[in-house]
CSV table of C-alpha atoms and ligand atoms in Angstrom, one decimal:
chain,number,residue,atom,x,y,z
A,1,UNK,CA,66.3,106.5,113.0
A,2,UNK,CA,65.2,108.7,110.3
A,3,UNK,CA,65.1,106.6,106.9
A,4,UNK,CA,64.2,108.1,103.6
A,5,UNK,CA,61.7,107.6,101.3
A,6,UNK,CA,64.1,105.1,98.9
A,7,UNK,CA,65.2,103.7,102.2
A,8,UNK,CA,61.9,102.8,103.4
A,9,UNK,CA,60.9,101.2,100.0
A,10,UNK,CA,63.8,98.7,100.1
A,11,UNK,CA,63.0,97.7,103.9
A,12,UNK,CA,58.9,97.3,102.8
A,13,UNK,CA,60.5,95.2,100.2
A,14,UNK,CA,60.0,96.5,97.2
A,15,UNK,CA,63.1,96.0,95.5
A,16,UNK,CA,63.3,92.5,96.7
A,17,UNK,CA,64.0,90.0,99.5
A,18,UNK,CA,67.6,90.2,99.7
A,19,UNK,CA,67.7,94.2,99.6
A,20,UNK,CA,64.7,93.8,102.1
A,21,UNK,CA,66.9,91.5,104.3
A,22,UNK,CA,70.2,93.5,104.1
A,23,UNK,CA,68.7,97.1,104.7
A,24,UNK,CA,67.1,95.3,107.5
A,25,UNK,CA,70.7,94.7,109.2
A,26,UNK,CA,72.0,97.7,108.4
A,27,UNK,CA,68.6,99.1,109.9
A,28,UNK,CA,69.1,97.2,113.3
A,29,UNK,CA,72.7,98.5,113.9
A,30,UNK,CA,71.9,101.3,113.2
A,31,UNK,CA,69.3,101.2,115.9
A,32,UNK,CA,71.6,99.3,118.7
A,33,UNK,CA,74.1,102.0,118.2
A,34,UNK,CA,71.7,105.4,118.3
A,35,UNK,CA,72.3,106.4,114.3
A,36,UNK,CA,69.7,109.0,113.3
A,37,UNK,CA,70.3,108.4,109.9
A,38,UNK,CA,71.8,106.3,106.8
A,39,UNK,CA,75.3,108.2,105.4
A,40,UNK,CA,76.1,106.9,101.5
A,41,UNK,CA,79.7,105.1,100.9
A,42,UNK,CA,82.3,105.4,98.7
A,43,UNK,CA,83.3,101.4,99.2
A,44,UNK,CA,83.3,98.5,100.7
A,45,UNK,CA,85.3,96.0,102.2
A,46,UNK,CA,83.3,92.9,103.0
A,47,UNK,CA,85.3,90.4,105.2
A,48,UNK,CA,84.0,86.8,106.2
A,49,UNK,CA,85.3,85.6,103.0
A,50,UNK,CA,87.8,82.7,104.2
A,51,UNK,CA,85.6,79.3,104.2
A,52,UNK,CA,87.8,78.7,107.4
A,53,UNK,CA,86.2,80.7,109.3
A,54,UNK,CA,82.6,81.2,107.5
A,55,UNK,CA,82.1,77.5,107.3
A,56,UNK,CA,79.1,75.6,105.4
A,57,UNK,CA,76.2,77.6,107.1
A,58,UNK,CA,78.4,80.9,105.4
A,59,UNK,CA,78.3,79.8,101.9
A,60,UNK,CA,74.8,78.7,102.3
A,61,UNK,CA,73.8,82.2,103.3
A,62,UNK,CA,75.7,83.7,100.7
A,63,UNK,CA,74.6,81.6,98.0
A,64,UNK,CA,70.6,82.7,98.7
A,65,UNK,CA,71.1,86.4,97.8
A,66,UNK,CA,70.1,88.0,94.9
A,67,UNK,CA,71.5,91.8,94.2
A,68,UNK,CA,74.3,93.4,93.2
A,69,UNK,CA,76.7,95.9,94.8
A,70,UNK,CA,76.0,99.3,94.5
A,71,UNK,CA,79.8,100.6,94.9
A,72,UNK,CA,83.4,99.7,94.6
A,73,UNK,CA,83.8,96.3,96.6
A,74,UNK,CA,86.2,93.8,97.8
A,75,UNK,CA,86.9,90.7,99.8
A,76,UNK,CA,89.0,90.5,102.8
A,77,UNK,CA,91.6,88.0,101.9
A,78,UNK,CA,90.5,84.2,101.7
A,79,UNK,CA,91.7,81.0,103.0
A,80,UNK,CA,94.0,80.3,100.1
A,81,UNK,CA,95.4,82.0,96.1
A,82,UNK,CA,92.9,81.6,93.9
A,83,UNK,CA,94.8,80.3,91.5
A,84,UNK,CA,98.2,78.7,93.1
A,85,UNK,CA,96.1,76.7,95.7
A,86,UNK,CA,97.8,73.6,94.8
A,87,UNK,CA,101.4,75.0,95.3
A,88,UNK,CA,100.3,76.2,99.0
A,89,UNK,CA,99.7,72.4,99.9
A,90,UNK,CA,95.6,73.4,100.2
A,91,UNK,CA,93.3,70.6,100.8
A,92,UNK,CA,91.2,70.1,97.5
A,93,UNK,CA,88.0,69.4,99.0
A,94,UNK,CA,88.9,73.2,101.3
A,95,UNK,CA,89.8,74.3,97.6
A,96,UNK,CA,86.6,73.3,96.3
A,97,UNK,CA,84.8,74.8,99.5
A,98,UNK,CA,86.6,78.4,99.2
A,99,UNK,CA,85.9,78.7,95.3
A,100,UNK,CA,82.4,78.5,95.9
A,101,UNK,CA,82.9,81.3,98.4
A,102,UNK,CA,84.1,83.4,95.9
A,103,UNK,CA,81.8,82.3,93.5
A,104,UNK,CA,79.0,83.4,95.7
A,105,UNK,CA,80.4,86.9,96.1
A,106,UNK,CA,81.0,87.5,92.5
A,107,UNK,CA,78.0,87.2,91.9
A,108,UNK,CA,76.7,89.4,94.3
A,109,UNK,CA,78.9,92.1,92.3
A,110,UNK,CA,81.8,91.8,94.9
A,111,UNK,CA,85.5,92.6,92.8
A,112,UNK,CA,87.5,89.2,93.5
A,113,UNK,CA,90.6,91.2,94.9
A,114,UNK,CA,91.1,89.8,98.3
A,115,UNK,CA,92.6,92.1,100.4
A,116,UNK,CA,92.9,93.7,103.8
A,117,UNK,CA,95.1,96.9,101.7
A,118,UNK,CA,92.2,97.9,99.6
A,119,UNK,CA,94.1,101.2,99.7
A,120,UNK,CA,96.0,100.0,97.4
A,121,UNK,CA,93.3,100.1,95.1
A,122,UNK,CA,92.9,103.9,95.0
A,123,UNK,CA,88.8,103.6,96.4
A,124,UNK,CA,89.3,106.1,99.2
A,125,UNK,CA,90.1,109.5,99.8
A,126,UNK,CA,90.2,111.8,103.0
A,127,UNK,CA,87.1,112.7,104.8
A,128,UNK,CA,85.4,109.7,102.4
A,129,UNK,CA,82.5,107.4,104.5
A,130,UNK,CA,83.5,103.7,104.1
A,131,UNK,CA,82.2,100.3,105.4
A,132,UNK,CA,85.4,98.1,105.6
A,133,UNK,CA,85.6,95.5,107.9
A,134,UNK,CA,89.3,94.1,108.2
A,135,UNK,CA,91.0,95.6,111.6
A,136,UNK,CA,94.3,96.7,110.1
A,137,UNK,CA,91.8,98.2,107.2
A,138,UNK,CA,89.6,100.4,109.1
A,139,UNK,CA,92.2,101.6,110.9
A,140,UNK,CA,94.8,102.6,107.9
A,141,UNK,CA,91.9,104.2,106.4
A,142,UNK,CA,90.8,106.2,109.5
A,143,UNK,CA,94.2,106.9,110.5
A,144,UNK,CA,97.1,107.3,107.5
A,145,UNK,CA,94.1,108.3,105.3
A,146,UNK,CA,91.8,110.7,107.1
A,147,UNK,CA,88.1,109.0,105.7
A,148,UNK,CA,85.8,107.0,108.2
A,149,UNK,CA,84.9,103.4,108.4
A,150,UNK,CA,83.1,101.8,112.1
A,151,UNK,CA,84.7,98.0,111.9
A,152,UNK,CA,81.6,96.5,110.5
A,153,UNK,CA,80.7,93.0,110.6
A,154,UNK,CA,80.8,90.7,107.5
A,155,UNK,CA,77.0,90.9,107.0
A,156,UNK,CA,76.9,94.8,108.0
A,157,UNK,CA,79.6,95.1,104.9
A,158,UNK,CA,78.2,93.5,102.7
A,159,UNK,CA,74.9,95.1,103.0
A,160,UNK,CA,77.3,98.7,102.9
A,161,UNK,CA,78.4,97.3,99.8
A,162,UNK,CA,74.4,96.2,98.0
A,163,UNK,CA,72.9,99.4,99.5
A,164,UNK,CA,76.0,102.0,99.1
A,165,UNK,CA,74.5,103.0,102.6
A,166,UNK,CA,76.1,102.7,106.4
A,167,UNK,CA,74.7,104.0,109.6
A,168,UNK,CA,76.3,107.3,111.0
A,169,UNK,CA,77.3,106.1,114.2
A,170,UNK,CA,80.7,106.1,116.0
A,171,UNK,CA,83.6,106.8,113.4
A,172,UNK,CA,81.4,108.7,111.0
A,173,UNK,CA,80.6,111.3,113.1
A,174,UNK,CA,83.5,113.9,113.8
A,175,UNK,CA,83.0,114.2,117.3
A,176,UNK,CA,84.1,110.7,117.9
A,177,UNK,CA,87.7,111.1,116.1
A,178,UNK,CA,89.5,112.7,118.9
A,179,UNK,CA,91.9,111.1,121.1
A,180,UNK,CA,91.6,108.9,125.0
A,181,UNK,CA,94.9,108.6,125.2
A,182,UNK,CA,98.1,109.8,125.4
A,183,UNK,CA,101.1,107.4,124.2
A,184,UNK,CA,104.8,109.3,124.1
A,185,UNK,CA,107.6,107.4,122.3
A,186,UNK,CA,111.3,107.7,124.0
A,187,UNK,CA,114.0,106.6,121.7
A,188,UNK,CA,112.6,106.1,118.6
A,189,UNK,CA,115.8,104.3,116.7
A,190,UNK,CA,116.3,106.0,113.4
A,191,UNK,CA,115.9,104.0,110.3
A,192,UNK,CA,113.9,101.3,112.3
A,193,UNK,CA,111.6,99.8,109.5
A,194,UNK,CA,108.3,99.0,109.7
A,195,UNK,CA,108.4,95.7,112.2
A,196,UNK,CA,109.7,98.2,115.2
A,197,UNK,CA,106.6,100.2,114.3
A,198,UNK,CA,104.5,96.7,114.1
A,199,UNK,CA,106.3,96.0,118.0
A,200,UNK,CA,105.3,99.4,119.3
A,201,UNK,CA,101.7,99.1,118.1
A,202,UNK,CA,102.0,95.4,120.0
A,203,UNK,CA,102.5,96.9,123.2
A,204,UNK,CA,100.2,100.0,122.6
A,205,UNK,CA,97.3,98.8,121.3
A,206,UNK,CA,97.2,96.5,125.2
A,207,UNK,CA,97.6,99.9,127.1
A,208,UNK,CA,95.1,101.6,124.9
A,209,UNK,CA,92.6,99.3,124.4
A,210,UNK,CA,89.5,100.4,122.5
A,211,UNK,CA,90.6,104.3,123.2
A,212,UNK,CA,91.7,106.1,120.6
A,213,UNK,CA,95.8,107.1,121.1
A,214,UNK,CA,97.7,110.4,120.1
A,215,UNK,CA,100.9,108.9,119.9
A,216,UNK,CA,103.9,111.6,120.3
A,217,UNK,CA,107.8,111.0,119.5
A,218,UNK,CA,107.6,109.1,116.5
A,219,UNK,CA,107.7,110.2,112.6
A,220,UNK,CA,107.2,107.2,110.7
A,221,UNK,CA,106.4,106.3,107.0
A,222,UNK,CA,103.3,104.6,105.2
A,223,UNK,CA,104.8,101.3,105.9
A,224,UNK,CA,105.8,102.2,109.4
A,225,UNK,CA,102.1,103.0,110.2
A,226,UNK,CA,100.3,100.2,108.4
A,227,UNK,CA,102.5,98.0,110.6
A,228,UNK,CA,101.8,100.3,113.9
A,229,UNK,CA,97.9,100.4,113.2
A,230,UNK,CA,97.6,96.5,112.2
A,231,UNK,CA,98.9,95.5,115.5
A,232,UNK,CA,97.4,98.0,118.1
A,233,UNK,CA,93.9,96.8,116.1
A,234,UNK,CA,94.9,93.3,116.8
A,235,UNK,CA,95.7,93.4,120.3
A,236,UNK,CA,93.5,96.5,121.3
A,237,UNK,CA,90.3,97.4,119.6
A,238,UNK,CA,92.1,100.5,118.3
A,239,UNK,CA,89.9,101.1,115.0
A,240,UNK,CA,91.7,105.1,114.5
A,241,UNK,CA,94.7,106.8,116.1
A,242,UNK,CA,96.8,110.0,115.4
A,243,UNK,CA,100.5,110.3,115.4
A,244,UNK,CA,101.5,113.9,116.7
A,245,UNK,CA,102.3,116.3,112.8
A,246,UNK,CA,102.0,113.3,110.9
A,247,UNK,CA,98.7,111.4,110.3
A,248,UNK,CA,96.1,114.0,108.3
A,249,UNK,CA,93.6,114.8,111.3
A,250,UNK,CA,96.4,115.2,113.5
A,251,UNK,CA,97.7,117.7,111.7
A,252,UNK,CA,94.1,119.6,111.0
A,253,UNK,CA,93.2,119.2,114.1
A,254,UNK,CA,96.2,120.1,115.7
A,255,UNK,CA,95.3,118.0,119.1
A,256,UNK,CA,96.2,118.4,122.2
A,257,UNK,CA,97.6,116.0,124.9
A,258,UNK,CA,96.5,118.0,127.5
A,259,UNK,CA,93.9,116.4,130.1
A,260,UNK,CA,94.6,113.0,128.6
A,261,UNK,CA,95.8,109.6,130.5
A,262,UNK,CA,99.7,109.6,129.3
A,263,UNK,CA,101.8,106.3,129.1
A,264,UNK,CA,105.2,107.1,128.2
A,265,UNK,CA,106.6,104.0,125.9
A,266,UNK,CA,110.4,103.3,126.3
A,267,UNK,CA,112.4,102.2,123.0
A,268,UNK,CA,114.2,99.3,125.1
A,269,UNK,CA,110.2,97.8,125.9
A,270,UNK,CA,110.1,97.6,122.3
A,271,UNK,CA,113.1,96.1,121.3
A,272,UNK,CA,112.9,93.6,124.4
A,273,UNK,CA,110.2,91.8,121.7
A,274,UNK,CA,112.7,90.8,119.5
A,275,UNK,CA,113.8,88.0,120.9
A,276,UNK,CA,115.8,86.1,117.7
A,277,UNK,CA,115.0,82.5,118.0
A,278,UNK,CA,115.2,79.9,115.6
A,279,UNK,CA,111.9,79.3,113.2
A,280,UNK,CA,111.0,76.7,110.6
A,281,UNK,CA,109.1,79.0,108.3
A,282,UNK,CA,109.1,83.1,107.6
A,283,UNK,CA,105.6,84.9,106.7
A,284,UNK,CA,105.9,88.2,105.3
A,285,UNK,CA,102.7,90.6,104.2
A,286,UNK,CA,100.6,90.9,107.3
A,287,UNK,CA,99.4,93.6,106.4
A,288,UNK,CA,99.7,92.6,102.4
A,289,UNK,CA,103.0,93.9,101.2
A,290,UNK,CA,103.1,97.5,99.6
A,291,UNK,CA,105.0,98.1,96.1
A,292,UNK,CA,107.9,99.6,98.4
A,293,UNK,CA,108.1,96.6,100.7
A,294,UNK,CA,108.0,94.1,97.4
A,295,UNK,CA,110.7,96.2,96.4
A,296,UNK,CA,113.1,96.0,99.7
A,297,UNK,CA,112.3,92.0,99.5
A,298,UNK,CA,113.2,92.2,95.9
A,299,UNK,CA,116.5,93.8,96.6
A,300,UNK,CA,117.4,91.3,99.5
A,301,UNK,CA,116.7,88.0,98.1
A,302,UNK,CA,118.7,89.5,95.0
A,303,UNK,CA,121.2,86.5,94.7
A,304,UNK,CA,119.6,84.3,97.3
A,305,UNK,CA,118.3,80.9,97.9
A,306,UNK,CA,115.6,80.3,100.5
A,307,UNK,CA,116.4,77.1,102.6
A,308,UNK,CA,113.3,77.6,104.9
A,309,UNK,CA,109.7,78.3,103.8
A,310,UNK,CA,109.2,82.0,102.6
A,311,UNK,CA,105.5,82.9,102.1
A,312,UNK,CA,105.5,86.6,101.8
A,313,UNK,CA,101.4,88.0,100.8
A,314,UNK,CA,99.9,90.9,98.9
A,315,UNK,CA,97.3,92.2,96.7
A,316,UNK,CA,96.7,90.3,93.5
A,317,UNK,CA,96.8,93.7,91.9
A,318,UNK,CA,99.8,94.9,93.6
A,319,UNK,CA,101.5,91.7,92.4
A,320,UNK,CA,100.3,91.8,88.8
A,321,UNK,CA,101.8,95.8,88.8
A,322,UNK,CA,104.8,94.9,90.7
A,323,UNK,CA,106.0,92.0,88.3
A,324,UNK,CA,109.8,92.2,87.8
A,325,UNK,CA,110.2,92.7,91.5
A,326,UNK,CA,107.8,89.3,92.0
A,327,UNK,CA,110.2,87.4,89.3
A,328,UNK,CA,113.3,88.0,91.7
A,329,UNK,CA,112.4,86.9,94.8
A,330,UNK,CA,110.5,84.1,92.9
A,331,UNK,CA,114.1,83.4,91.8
A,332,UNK,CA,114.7,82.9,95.4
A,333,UNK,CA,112.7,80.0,96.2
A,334,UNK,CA,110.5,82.3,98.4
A,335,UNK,CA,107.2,82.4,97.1
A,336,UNK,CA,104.5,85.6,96.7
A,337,UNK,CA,101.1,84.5,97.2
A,338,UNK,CA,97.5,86.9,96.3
A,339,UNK,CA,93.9,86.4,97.9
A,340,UNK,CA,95.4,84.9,101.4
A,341,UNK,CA,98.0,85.6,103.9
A,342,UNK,CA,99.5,83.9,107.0
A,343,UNK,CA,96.4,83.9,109.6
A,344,UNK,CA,93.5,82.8,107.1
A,345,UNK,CA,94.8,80.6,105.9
A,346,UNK,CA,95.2,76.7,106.5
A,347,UNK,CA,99.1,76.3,105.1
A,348,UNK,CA,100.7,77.7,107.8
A,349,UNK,CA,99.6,75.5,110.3
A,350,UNK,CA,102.3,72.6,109.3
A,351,UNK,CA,105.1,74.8,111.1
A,352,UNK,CA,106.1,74.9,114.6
A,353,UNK,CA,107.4,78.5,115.0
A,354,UNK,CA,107.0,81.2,112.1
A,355,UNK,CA,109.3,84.5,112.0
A,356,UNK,CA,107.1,87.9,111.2
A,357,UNK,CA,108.0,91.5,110.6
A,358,UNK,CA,104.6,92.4,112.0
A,359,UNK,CA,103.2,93.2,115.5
A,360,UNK,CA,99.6,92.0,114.3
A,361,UNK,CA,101.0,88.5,113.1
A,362,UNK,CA,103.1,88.5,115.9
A,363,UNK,CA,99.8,88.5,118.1
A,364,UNK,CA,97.5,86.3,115.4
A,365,UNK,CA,99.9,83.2,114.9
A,366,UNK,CA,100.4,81.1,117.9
A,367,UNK,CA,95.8,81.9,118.4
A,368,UNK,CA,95.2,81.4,114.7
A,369,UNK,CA,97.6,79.2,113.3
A,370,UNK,CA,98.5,77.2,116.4
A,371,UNK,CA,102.0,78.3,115.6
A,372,UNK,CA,104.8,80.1,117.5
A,373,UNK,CA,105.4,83.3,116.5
A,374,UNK,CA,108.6,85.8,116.7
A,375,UNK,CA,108.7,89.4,115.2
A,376,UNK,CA,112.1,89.8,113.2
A,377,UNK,CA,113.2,93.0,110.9
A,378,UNK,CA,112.4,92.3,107.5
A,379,UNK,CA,116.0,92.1,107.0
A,380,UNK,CA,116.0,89.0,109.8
A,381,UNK,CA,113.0,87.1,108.1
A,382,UNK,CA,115.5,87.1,105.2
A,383,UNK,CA,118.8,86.5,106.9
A,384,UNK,CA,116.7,83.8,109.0
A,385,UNK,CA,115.6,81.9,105.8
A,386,UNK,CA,118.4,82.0,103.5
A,387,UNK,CA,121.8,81.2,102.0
A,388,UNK,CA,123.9,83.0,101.9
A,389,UNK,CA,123.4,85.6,105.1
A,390,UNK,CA,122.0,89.1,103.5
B,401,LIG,FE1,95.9,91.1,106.6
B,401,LIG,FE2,95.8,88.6,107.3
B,401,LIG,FE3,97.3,90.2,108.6
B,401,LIG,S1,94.1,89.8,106.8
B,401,LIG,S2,96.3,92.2,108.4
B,401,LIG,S3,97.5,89.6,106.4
B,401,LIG,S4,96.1,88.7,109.5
């Protein structure tokens, strides 16, 4: 792997242990994966932030480095708000446990916006090189968005983040973007919103595993494929995929199905996964909720009162811009929550079965939160949770 001059300075050390130990990392995958060279990033997205699932040894890693980020960072969301922990029912010694977490980071130079839609934050652009980390992430940003992010580890991100540097391996290079698979959609229903979308990516992302899919027969929105990219990432290793003249390399590269496997998808397989049983608790924003689907819960629970739990997540930036539309369904009883969502973290775990709008929670509940999970329309999370019926 060729390194530069600079790049060979940091790994002899001389800007200090903790840019010495990072570039190391970045360094050795690099190496295990063939790079030939270092490629600078535009931002990072540095997950292992939850203390659930970083633990004590985590925190005590974290808390021995000493640099500061060279470019635009975040955290993948944590194990609870930062600020309305109390109100979720979090433990205070956990509380105690994750602040430190965040603590740690900070001072590394890490921006405390917790998030797996750092897209939100305008830090990326088409053909941009990224380190991000969070499935759903990576794959809006290679897919909807057009720049190019590997999955990288927690440590791998974070040493993106100090050194502004990734290995170009895999996803970085251009001849690695184009499709495995073909996947054809028959019957896409029109107006479905973006749980359909979440339910087709359920059952593709099995059938195409960690190949990437041109998906044909569908024209869905930005919500439509945050929702269809967050679940073939959870239950495939589908890290980019291209939807026939809609997602931007699809339509610059204009490919072709030709020579491909092709798996034809039938609407009726799709709707078979909504199945309507009763739940104890809704959990909206997995990925976090856009200002459009803030809006849509906004103009629902207009009138409403929530008689089940209703945690609905999203950016703590999103939900400081989105404000008014926060204050209704407030009104509600349902509650908005920043930093966390509905797999990370530990307050969902009191409920025996959870209604979702999203393939990827619909996958991640029962492992993560010991929970039973069933994938309703955003209009049935609502209708499931509230008097009177929307
Ligand atoms: Fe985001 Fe948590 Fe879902 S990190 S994609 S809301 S599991």
């Amino acid at each position: 792997m060729h390194l530069t001059a600079e790049e060979e300075a940091i790994l002899n050390g001389e800007e200090g242990e903790t840019k010495q130990q990072l570039m190391e990392i970045l360094v050795g995958v690099g190496k295990v994966f063939g790079a030939d060279e270092m490629v600078p990033v535009r931002s990072a997205q540095v997950s292992g932030a939850s203390y659930k699932t970083i633990g004590e040894w985590g925190l005590k890693w974290l808390s021995s480095l000493d640099a500061h980020a060279a470019v635009p960072a975040v955290l993948n969301p944590v194990g609870m708000d930062r600020i309305r922990w109390e109100e979720m029912g979090i433990d205070p010694g956990f509380a105690k446990k994750q602040l430190e977490v965040i603590s740690a980071y900070e001072r590394l130079g890490i921006r405390l916006e917790c998030t797996c839609t750092p897209y939100y934050l305008n830090i990326t652009e088409y053909g941009d090189h990224l380190a991000w980390s969070e499935s759903s992430a990576v794959s809006y940003a290679n897919s909807v968005i057009g720049a190019r992010t590997n999955r990288e580890g927690g440590p791998s991100a974070l040493a993106a983040a100090i050194i502004g540097k990734t290995p170009k391996y895999g996803l970085h290079l251009v001849e690695n973007r184009k499709p495995g698979i073909h996947i054809q959609v028959d019957g896409e229903p029109k107006g479905a919103d973006a749980s359909w979308y979440g339910a087709l990516g359920y059952l593709a992302g099995k059938i195409s595993g960690n190949r990437i899919p041109l998906i044909s027969g569908i024209r869905p929105g930005r919500d439509q494929l945050k929702n269809l990219g967050a679940a073939m990432a959870a239950t495939g290793a589908v890290a980019l995929y291209h939807v026939q003249g809609i997602t931007p390399e699809a339509r610059v590269f204009s490919f072709s199905s030709e020579g491909l496997e092709n798996i034809v998808i039938e609407a009726d397989e799709v709707a078979s996964l909504f199945t309507g049983e009763q739940v104890d608790a809704v959990a909206i924003g997995c990925p976090h909720c856009s200002p459009d689907e803030l809006m849509t819960l906004a103009t629902l629970l207009d009138g409403c009162t929530v008689t089940k739990p209703v945690y609905i997540f999203a950016a703590r930036d999103v939900i400081e811009r989105e404000n008014e539309h926060i204050r209704k369904i407030e009104r509600s009883g349902a509650r908005v929550y920043a930093d966390t969502c509905m797999v990370v973290s530990p307050a969902l775990e009191r409920y025996d079965r959870i209604m979702v709008n999203s393939g990827k929670a619909l996958s991640y509940v029962p492992t993560m939160c010991g929970a039973g999970a069933v994938i309703g329309s955003t209009k049935d999370c609502i209708r499931a949770a509230c008097t009177p019926d929307v």
